[in-house]
Structure formats: structure tokens, C-alpha cells
XYZ file of C-alpha atoms in Angstrom:
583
model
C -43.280 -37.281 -31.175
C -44.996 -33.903 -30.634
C -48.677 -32.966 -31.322
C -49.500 -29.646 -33.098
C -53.506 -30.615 -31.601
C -54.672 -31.475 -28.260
C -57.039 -34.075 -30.212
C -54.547 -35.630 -31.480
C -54.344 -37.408 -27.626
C -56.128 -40.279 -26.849
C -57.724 -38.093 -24.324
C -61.240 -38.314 -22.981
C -64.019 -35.883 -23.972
C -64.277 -34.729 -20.768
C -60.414 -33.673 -20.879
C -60.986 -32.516 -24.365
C -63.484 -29.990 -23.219
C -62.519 -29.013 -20.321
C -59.305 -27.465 -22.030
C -61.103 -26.014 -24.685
C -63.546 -23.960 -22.199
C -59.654 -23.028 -20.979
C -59.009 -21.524 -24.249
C -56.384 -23.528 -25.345
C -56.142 -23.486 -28.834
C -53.257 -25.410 -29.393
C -50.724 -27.429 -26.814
C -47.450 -24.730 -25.760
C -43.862 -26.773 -26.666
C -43.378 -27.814 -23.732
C -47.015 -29.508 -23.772
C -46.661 -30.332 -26.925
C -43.220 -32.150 -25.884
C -43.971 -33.958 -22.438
C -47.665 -34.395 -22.752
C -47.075 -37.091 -25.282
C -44.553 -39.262 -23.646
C -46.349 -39.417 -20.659
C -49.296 -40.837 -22.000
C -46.621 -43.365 -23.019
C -45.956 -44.145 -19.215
C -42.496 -43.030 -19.338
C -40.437 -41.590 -16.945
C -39.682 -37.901 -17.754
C -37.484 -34.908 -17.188
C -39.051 -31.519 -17.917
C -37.081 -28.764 -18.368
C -38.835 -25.351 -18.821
C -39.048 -22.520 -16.830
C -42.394 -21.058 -15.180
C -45.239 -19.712 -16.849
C -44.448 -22.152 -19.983
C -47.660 -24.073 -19.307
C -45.906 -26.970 -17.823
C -48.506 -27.833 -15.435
C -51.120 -28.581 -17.688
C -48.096 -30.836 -19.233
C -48.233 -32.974 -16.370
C -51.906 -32.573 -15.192
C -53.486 -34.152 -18.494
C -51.316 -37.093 -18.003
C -52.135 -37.426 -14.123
C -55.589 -37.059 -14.599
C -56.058 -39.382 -17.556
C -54.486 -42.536 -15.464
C -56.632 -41.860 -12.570
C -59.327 -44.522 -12.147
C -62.661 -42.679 -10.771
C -63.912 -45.799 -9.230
C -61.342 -46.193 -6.720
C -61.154 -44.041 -4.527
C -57.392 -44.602 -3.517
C -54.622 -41.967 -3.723
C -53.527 -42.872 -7.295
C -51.439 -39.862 -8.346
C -49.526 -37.361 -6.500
C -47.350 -34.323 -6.649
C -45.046 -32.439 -4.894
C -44.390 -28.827 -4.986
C -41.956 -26.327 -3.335
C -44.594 -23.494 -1.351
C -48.279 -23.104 -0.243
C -49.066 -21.000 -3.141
C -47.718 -23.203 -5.873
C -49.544 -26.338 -4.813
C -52.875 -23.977 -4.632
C -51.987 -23.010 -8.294
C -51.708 -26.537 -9.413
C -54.741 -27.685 -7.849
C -56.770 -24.854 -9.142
C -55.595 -25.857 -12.199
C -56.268 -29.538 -12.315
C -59.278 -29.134 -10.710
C -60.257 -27.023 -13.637
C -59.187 -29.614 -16.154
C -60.936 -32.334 -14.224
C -64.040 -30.610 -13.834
C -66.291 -33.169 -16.016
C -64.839 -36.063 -15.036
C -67.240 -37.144 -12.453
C -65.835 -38.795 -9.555
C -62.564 -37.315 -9.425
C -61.271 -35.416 -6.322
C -58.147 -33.311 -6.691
C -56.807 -32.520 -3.237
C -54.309 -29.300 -2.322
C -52.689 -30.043 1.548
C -50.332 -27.735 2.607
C -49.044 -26.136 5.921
C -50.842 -23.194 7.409
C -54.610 -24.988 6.323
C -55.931 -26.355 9.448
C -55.194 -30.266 9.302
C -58.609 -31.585 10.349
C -60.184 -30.406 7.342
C -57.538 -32.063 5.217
C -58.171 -35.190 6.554
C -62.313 -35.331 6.662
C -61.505 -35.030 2.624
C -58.900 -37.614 3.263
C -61.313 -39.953 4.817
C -63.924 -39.169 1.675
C -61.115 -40.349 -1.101
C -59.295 -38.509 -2.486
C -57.268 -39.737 -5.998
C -54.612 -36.840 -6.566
C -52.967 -35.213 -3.920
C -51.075 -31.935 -4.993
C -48.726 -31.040 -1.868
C -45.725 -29.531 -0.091
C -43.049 -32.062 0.850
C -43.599 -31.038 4.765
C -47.492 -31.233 4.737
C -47.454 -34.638 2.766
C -45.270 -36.279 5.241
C -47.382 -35.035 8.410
C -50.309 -36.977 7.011
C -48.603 -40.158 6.342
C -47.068 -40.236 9.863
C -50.682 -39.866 10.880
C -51.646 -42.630 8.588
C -54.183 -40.207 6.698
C -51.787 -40.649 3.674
C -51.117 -44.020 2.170
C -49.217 -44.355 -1.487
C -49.101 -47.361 -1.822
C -51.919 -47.347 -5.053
C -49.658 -44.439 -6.487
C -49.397 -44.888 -10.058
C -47.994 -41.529 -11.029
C -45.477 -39.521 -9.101
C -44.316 -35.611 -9.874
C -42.243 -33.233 -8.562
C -43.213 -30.231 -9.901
C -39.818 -27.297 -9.728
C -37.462 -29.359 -8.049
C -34.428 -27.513 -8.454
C -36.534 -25.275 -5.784
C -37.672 -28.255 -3.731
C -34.367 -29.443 -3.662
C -32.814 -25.586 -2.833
C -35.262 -25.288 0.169
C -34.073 -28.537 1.798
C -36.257 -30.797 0.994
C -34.423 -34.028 -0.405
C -34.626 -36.050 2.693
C -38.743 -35.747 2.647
C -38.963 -36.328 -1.377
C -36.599 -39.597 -1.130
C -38.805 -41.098 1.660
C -41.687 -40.243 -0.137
C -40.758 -41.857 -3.303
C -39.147 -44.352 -1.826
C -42.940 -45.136 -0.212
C -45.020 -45.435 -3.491
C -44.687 -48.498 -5.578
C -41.279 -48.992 -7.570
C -43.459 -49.489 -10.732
C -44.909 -46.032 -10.584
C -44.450 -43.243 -13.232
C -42.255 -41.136 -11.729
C -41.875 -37.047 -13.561
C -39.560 -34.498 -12.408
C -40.072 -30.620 -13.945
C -37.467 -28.449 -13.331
C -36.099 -24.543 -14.626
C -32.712 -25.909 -14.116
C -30.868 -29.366 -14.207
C -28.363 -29.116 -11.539
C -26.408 -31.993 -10.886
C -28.725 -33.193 -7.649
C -31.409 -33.267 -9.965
C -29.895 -35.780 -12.232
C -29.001 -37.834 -9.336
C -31.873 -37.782 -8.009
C -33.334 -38.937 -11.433
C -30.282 -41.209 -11.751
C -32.002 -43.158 -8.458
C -35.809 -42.964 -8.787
C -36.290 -42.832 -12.781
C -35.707 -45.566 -15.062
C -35.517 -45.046 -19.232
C -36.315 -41.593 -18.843
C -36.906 -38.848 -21.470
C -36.082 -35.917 -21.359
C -38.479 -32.947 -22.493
C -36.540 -29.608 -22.631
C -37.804 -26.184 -24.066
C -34.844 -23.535 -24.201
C -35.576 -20.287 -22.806
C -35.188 -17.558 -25.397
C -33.599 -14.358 -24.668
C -37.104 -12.381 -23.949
C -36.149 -8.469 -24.560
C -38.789 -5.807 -26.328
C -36.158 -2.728 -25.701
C -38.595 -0.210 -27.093
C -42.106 -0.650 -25.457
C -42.846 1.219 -22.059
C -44.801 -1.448 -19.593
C -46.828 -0.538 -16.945
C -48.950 -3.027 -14.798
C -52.427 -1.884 -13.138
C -53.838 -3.885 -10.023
C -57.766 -3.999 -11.476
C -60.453 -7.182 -10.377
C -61.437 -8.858 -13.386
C -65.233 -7.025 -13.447
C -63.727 -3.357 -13.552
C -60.834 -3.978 -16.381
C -63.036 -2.988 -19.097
C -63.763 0.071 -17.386
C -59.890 0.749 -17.091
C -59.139 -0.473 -20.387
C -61.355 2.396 -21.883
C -59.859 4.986 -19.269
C -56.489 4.056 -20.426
C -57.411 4.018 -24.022
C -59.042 7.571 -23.453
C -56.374 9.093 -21.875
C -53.177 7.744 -24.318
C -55.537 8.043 -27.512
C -53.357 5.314 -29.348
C -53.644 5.107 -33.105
C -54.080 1.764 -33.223
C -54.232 -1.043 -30.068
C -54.340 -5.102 -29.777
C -55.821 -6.081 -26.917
C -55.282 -10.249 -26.062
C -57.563 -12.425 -24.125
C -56.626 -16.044 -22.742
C -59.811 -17.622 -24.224
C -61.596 -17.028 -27.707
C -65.155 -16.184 -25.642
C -62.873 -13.442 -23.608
C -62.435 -12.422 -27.238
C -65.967 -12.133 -27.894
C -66.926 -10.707 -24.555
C -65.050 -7.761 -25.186
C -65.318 -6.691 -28.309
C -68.806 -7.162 -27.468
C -68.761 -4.387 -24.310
C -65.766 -2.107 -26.556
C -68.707 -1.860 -29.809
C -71.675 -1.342 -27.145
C -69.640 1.395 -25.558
C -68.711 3.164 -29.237
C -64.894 2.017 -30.045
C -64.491 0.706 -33.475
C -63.100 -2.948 -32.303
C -63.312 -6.508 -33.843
C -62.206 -9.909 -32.817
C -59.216 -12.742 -33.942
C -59.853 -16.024 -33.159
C -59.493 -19.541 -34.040
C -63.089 -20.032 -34.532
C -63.095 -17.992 -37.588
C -62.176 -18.685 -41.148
C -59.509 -17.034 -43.236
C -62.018 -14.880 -44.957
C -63.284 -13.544 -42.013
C -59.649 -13.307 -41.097
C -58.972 -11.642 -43.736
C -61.762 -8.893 -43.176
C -61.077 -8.053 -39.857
C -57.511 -7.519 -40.854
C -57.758 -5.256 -43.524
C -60.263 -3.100 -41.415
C -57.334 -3.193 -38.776
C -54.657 -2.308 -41.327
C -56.718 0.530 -42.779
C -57.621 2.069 -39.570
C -61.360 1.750 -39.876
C -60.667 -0.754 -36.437
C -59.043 0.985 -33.928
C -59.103 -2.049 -31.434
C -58.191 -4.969 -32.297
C -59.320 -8.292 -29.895
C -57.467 -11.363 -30.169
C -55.987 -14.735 -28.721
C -52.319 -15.555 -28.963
C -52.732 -18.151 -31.711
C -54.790 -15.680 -33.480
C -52.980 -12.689 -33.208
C -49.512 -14.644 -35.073
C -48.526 -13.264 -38.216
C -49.722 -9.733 -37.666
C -47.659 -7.068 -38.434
C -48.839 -3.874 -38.470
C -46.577 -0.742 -38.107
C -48.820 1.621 -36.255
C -50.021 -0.239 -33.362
C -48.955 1.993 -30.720
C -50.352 0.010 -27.288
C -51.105 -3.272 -26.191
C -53.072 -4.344 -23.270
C -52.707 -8.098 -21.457
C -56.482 -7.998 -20.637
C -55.714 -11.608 -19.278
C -52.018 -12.587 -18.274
C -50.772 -15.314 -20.869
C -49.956 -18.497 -19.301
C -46.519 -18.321 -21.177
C -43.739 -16.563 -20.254
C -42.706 -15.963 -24.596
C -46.556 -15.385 -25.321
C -45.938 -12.006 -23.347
C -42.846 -11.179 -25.320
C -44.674 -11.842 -28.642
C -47.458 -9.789 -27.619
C -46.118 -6.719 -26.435
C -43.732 -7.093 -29.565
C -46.718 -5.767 -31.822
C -46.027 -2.278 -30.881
C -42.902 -0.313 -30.688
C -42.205 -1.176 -34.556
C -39.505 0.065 -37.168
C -37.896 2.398 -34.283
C -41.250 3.481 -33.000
C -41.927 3.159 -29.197
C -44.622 1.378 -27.917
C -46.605 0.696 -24.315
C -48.090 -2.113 -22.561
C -50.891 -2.414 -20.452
C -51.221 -5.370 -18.253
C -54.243 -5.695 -15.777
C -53.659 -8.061 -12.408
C -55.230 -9.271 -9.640
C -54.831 -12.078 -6.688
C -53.148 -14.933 -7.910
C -51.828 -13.344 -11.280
C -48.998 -11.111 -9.545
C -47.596 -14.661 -9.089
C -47.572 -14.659 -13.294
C -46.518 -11.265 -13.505
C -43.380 -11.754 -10.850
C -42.306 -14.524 -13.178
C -42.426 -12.570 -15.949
C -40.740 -9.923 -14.966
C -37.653 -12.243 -13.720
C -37.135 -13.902 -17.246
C -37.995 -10.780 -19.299
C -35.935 -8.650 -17.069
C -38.483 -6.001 -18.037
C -39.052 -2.907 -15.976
C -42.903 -2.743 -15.376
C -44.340 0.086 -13.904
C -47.419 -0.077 -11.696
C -49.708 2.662 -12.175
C -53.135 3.806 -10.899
C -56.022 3.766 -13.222
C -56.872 7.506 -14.903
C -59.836 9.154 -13.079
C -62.670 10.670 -15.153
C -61.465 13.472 -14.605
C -58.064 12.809 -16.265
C -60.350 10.986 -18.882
C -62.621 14.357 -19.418
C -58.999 16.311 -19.527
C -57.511 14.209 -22.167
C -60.583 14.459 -24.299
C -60.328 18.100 -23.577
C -56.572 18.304 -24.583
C -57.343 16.830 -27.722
C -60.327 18.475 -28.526
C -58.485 21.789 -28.304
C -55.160 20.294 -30.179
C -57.311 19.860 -33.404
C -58.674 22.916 -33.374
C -54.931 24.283 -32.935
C -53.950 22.350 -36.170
C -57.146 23.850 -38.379
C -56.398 27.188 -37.731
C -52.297 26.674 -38.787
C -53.719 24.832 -41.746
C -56.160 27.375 -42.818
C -58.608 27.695 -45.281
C -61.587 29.021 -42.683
C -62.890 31.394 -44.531
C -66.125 29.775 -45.179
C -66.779 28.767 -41.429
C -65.766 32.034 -40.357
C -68.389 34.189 -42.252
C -71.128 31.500 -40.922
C -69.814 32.361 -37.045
C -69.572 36.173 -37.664
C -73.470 35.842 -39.105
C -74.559 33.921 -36.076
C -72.680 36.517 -33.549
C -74.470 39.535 -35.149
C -78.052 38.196 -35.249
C -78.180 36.094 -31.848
C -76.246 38.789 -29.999
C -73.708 36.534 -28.298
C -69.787 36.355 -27.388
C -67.630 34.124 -28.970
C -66.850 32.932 -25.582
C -70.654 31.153 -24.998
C -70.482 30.610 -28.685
C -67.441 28.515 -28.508
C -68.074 27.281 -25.028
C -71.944 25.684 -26.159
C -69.573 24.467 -29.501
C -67.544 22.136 -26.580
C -70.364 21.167 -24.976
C -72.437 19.418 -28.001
C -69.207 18.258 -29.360
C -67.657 16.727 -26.035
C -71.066 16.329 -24.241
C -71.616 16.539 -20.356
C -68.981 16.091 -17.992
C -69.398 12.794 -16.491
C -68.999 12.990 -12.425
C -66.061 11.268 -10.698
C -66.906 7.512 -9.978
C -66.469 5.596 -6.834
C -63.164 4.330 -8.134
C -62.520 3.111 -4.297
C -65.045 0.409 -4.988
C -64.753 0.191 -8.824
C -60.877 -0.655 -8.615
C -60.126 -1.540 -5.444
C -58.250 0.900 -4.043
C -57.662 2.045 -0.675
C -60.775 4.388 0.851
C -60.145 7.777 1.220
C -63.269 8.722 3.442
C -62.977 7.575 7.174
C -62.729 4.170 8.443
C -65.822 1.682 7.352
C -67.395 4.642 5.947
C -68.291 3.105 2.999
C -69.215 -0.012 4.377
C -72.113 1.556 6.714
C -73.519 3.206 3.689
C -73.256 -0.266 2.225
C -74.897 -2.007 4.490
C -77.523 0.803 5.287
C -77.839 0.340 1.403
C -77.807 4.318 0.881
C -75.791 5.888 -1.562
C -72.783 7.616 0.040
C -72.149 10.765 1.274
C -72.850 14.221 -0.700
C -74.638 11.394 -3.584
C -78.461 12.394 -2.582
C -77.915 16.020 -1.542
C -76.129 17.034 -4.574
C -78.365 15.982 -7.186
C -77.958 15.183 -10.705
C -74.729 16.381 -13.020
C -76.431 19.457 -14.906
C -78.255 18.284 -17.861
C -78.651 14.854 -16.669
C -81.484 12.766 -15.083
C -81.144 10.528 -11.871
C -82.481 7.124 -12.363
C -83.076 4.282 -9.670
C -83.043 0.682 -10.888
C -84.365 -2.291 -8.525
C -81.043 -4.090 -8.802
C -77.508 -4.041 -7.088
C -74.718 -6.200 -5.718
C -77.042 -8.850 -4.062
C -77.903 -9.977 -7.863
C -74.494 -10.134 -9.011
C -75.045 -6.747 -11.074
C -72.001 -4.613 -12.037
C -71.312 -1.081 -13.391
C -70.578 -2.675 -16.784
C -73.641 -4.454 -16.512
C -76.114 -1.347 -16.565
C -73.736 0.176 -18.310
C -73.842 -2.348 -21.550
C -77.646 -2.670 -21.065
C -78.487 0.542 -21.355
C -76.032 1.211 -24.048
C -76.971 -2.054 -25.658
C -81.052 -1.565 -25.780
C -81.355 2.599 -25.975
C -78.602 3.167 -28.341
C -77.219 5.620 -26.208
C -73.046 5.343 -25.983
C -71.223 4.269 -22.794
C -69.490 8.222 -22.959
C -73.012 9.453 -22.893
C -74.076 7.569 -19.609
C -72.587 9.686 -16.223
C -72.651 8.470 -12.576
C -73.291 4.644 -11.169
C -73.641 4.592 -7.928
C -74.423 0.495 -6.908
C -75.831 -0.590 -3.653
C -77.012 -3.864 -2.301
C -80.438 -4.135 -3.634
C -80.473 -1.619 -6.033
C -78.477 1.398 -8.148
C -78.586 5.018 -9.596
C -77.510 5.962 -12.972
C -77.540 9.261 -14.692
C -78.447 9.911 -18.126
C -79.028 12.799 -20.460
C -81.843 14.492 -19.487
C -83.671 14.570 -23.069
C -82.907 11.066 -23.449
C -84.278 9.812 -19.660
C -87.722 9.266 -20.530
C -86.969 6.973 -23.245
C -84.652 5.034 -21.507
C -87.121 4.591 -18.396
C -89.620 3.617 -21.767
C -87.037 0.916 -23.041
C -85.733 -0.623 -19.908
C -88.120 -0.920 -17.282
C -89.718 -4.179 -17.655
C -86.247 -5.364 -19.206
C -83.454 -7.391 -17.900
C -79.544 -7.513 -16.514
C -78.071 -10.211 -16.274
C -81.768 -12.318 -16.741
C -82.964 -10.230 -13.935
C -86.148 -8.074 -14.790
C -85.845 -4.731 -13.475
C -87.787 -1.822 -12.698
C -86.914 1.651 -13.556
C -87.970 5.168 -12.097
C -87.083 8.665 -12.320
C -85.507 9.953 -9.039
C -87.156 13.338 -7.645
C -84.490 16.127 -7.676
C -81.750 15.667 -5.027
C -81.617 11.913 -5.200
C -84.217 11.414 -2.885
C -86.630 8.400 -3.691
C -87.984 6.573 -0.430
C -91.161 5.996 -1.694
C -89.737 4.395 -4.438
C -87.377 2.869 -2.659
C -90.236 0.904 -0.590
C -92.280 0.363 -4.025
C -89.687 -1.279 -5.077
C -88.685 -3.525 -1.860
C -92.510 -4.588 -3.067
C -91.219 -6.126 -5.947
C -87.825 -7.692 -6.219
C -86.066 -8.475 -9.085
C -86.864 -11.619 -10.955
C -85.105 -14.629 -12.633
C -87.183 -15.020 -16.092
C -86.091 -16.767 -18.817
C -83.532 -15.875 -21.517
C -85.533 -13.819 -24.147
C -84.897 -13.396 -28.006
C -83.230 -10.415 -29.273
C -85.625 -7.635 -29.824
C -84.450 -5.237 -32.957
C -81.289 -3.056 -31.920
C -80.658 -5.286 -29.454
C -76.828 -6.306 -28.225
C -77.377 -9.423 -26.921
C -76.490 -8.144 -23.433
C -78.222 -10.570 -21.641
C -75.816 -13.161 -19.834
């Protein structure tokens, strides 16, 4: 039996949502395999490599058969490293978060013991742990399996590599001999199948076949960017490589939404693929997509099947897929009938544990690269700019537009260089200053040492940022919120955009501090924006905005504002031309 629907499980609602606020719109094979014959209460063998969403397979199963009432150890499992038995119990925490009364608890070496064992003491119902660890505790006595229903070793052919059989057999031979017992595995040497052969009884077996994963003509390149600044890249990158025509994929359908959301605010032509809507709407969005008037299209995996569009020239992994194949059928939308193709794929923390795995079954070559400054932004644009007007003149056909420029020369009494340089300006529009990309992505400080972090903490803006001033032709604003509230660049960036109508291009420097930020906008725009956003909110927040006196220096409105601190009010309605940017 497989499922083709996670309701059609005798799951609880509390399961049911929890994996839909994961984004799962529909179970991966080997889910759709194992899930269903362990709700049976047989023993299994699963056979699928990493990143193929196999512990989900087991963790609906655990977590169903625990009884929240009790608060004995009732299901347990055993992993090879630290880091995978934090994965796993990140993950079933997640999918456990609504069922009350259920603690899900990681112990590992290297985690001070004490702490392990005050949760101990509390009840705890799954245990997720190294072989090593897990032994410790019961010769302490803090461990005690003997109300075990439910026993997995999760990649045992590694367990079993690192020297671990001797601690596995006394554990299982310690929980009750009428537990469930599951082994998952990449491979099925022949100590696996012994060890099944001795501590399973009926099994099944549950195997999903690793395809060969090759996309020979798509460049990847990887970029190590927190989760708050990828949009940011994303539009850097997009910027700089000017694709025709990009997909980017989320995890979860309100990713979807969340982006295309920020990409319209900010002026790309984007729209969103997902399960939630119907085939009409489907259908829209994809001839848009097909006929160019979307540039970027937004989608989940399940979503995004079926399309096949020549001219898609880059992808970007704004989330890393939980499946190894999903990866392989993503970046196989680009690089089309002989065409080449790139990949973006953004990264942080835990994920380079993803992205090493898929990297060892792909055998791709990924690149890691550093996000594109502004400045390579403002050069791109500038490259192009100047390309097109390369490609009118070969073409032609100017006569018109060059007796209007010979006219305006001869009555305003003007080069063609300041008549072709002002041209640049209104098309292109002020320069935007370099960011604080440090901060923004992460990377390494190029000032002194804790540089930054005193003008943090002294909650100034760094050095040069008040004695310089504005960018020329822009206006220096103050807002009365910062990182103490949670607020982001992409969050005054998006509200601005979102209630002034003013693009994301057209807004320059964001400097954030603790309790407050600076933003630059075009000077003939600044006094409506002060007009439309102060007394609005970001993020819920109501905020004040003022016009900073010429060379960034506002202490008395710093200490009017210190007065008045930003505010939790309640969400409002949308007020005409409104995004929705409130949170």
C-alpha cells in the first residue's frame, strides 16, 4: 500500500497540521512507502539514502503511538553523530508541536549531562540519541526502556561503520521483545541484514532506488546568506546575471507567497505556483510565464511539475529541498535543448548538512560564491544600459530622435556629454551607496576588531555614516525602530515600497541600529514618504519618522524619540495602495 495524501493516514489533526504548516504537499516515496506499514506495527527496513525525507517516514509513526499521558520513555531512536540526532529532534519536535504533552528529547555527547537528566526526571516519551550517550544514561539509571514500544535506528550502515554494534545490541536487547523495531539505512550490507535477521520479526522492506542524479549543463554555485538577507541576494544576483526568465522554489506554499510578495513590492514582474490554487489560476500564471510578461516565477516542488519552458535561464533554491531528486528536478528547468543554465542555492547553519549530501549523490560541482555588491549591481545595470544603446545605433533608423537632440543642443547650449550623462541619470536613477553587507550577509568584518559591535552597542551609525551625509539627490531619514524590535532591512524596505509606491531600486542606504534606523530616499519624494509613514507600522510596530539635518546628525531627535518608543497596536485593514506589509 502507498498513499498519494498524507490524509489518507489515520493520523491526528494535530499531525495533520503540523505537516502542512511544513509545507508538505504530498508524502516523498519513501514516505509514501514506509509511513504506511508502520502505522501497521510492522517491523521495517528502509532503504533510501539522505535527504529523501526519511525521517519524517519514521517520525509520524513514532509520534502517533506515543501515549501523552504517560510520561514513560515510549519510543526511541538511535543515530550515528551529534548533529544528526539534533536534526531529527528538530524535526520531530516540529511535527509534534500541537500535540500537547509530548516531549521529544535529543541526548548526545558533548551537552553537559545534568541538563539531560533534569528533562529526564520531567518525562520524557521519545528519546532521539547517539548509541554512546544513550548507554551513559541507562548505566546511571536516568534511562529505562522498558515501556519502549517503538525502536529505530536511523542510518545504520553508519552506526554500524563507526563501531557501534555492541551498544545497539544491548540496547535492543533492553526494550521489550514485543516492540516495533525500524532500521533505515543508504545501504544493506550484510551486518545489516543480520542484524535485522536477530531483532526484527516479519519485516518489510521499504526501498526507494537512487536515480542517477546528473544536470551536465547547468553551472551551480552555492551562497552562505541567513534566511532574513536572501531576498536581498536573490535580487543582487538577479541584477547582476539579468536572466531571461528564472524559477525560484520555496519549501512551503506561504514561502511562495512571501516572496512573490517582497519580488512585486520591490518592481520584478513575479507570480506564484502552488497547490492552493486551481488549474485556472494555474493556467494564468503559466501563460504569463511562457510569454515573458513574468520574469520570476515562485513555486513549490509539487507545483512547479510539468513545466517546461525553454528559456528559463536560472534557478535559485531559495530554501534547500528536503529531497535529494527534488534538487535534480529543479535545477533541471534551465539549461534546456543544449542551452546552459545556473543555479543559485542560498545556505545557512544546519543546511550545509543538506547541501554536503547533495553534493555526494549528485556528484555536482557547486561553487560557493560571495553575494554581488551594489556596486557590481549599479555596474551590471550600467553594462546593460549601455549594451542597448550599442544595439539601436547598429540597428538604425534614428533619424527622428536625432533631429530632437540636435534641437535641444542648439537652444539649451549644452554638450552631448551632460546631455547624455542627465539621459543616464533619469533613466538609471541615483546610485545607491554600498550597504553594510558585513552585517547584511554575514561576512567577515573588514574594519578593526569589535568595531562594529561598539557602534552597535553605542547604537550610532558607523564610521564615515554621519559625517558624510546623504548620497546626492537623496534625503536622510531616521525611523524610531531597529534590531531590538525584530526590524530588518527588508522590512523598511517593503514598507516603504509597499505604502509610498516608491520601488525597492529607488530606496538607497539602510543603516539599522538597536533602537532605531536611517534610510535614504529621493529627495523630491522625502516629504511624502515622512507624510505616509510616520504614524504607520513595521512589523505591527508604529513608528515615527523625521527628516535628518544634513550630515546625519539628529540628537535631538534622537532623544525625542527615546520619548516615545515604538508600539505594539493592533493589525490594521489595508488602506488603498496598500501591500499588505504588515506581519
Amino acid at each position: 500500500m502507498t498513499i498519494e495524501r498524507f490524509e489518507e493516514l489515520n493520523l491526528s489533526e494535530e499531525t495533520l497540521k503540523a505537516i502542512q504548516d511544513m509545507g508538505f504537499e504530498e508524502p516523498s516515496p519513501i514516505q509514501a512507502l514506509a509511513i504506511p506499514m508502520l502505522m501497521q506495527g510492522r517491523d521495517v527496513i528502509g532503504q533510501a539514502q539522505t535527504g529523501t525525507g526519511k525521517t519524517v517516514a519514521f517520525g509520524i509513526p513514532v509520534l502517533e503511538k506515543v501515549d501523552p499521558t504517560s510520561r514513560d520513555i515510549q519510543g526511541i531512536v538511535l543515530c550515528p553523530t551529534r548533529e544528526l540526532a539534533i536534526q531529527v529532534a528538530e524535526e520531530l519536535n516540529t511535527l509534534a508541536k500541537y500535540r500537547k504533552g509530548i516531549t521529544v528529547l535529543p541526548v548526545y555527547g558533548g551537552q553537559p549531562i545534568d541538563r539531560q537528566i533534569r528533562v529526564l526526571r520531567q518525562g520524557a516519551q521519545v528519546i532521539i540519541g547517539t548509541p554512546g550517550r544513550v548507554m551513559d544514561h541507562m548505566d546511571r539509571g536516568t534511562i529505562k526502556l522498558d515501556k519502549v514500544r517503538i525502536a529505530v535506528l536511523d542510518e545504520a550502515d553508519e552506526m554500524l561503520d563507526m563501531g557501534f554494534r555492541e551498544d545497539i545490541e544491548l540496547i535492543l536487547q533492553t526494550v521489550p521483545a514485543n516492540r516495533q523495531t525500524v532500521l533505515f539505512s543508504a545501504t544493506m550490507p550484510s551486518e545489516i541484514l543480520r542484524l535485522a535477521d536477530t531483532y526484527q520479526t516479519d519485516r518489510l522492506l521499504a526501498k526507494v532506488s537512487q536515480k542517477v542524479l546528473t544536470v551536465p549543463n547547468v553551472e551551480q554555485f552555492f551562497y552562505e546568506v541567513p534566511r532574513g538577507s536572501r531576498l536581498e541576494a536573490m535580487c543582487r544576483i538577479i541584477d547582476v546575471f539579468n536572466p531571461k526568465l528564472s524559477i525560484v522554489f520555496s519549501n512551503t506554499k506561504r514561502g511562495v507567497d512571501q516572496i512573490v510578495e517582497h519580488l512585486q513590492a520591490r518592481g520584478y514582474m513575479s507570480e506564484g505556483l502552488h497547490g492552493d490554487m486551481n488549474q485556472v489560476q494555474r493556467d494564468r500564471v503559466m501563460g504569463k510565464f511562457r510569454s515573458g510578461n513574468v520574469e520570476i516565477l515562485v513555486a513549490t516542488d509539487v507545483a512547479a511539475r510539468g513545466i517546461d519552458v525553454d528559456d528559463v535561464e536560472a534557478v535559485f533554491n531559495f530554501d534547500i529541498p528536503s529531497d535529494v531528486e527534488y534538487y535534480v528536478h529543479r535545477i533541471g528547468r534551465t539549461g534546456r535543448a543544449g542551452r546552459t543554465g545556473r543555479a543559485f542555492t542560498f545556505a545557512s547553519g544546519r543546511e550545509f548538512y543538506k547541501l554536503r549530501d547533495i553534493q555526494r549523490f549528485t556528484k555536482a560541482k557547486m561553487v560557493q560564491r560571495s553575494v554581488p555588491s551594489v556596486g557590481d549591481v549599479e555596474q551590471a545595470k550600467t553594462d546593460k544600459f549601455l549594451s542597448g544603446i550599442r544595439e539601436s545605433m547598429a540597428q538604425g533608423g534614428l533619424e527622428n530622435q536625432v533631429r530632437v537632440v540636435e534641437h535641444f543642443l542648439e537652444n539649451e547650449q549644452v554638450s552631448s556629454l551632460d546631455m547624455a550623462a542627465a539621459m543616464l541619470k533619469i533613466l538609471m536613477g541615483p546610485p545607491r551607496e554600498e550597504q553594510d553587507d558585513a552585517l547584511l550577509f554575514n561576512e567577515p568584518s573588514r574594519g578593526r576588531p569589535g568595531e562594529r559591535d561598539r557602534d552597535r552597542d553605542r547604537n550610532r551609525p558607523g564610521p564615515g555614516f554621519r559625517e558624510s551625509g546623504p548620497q546626492q539627490g537623496m534625503t536622510r531619514l531616521m525611523l524610531n525602530v531597529g534590531r531590538n524590535q525584530q526590524v530588518e532591512v527588508r522590512d523598511v524596505v517593503g514598507a516603504i515600497a509597499g505604502e509610498t509606491g516608491l520601488s525597492g531600486r529607488q530606496i538607497g542606504k539602510i543603516v539599522m541600529q538597536d533602537s532605531r534606523c536611517f534610510v535614504e530616499v529621493p529627495t523630491e519624494f522625502a516629504r511624502d514618504v515622512v507624510r505616509v509613514m510616520d504614524g504607520n507600522q513595521i512589523r505591527g510596530l508604529r513608528i515615527e519618522v523625521k527628516e535628518v539635518s544634513e550630515g546625519g546628525r539628529a540628537d535631538d531627535d534622537q532623544r525625542s524619540m527615546r520619548k516615545r518608543p515604538a508600539t505594539v497596536r493592533p493589525f490594521r485593514a489595508k488602506r488603498p495602495n496598500s501591500q499588505n506589509w504588515d506581519r
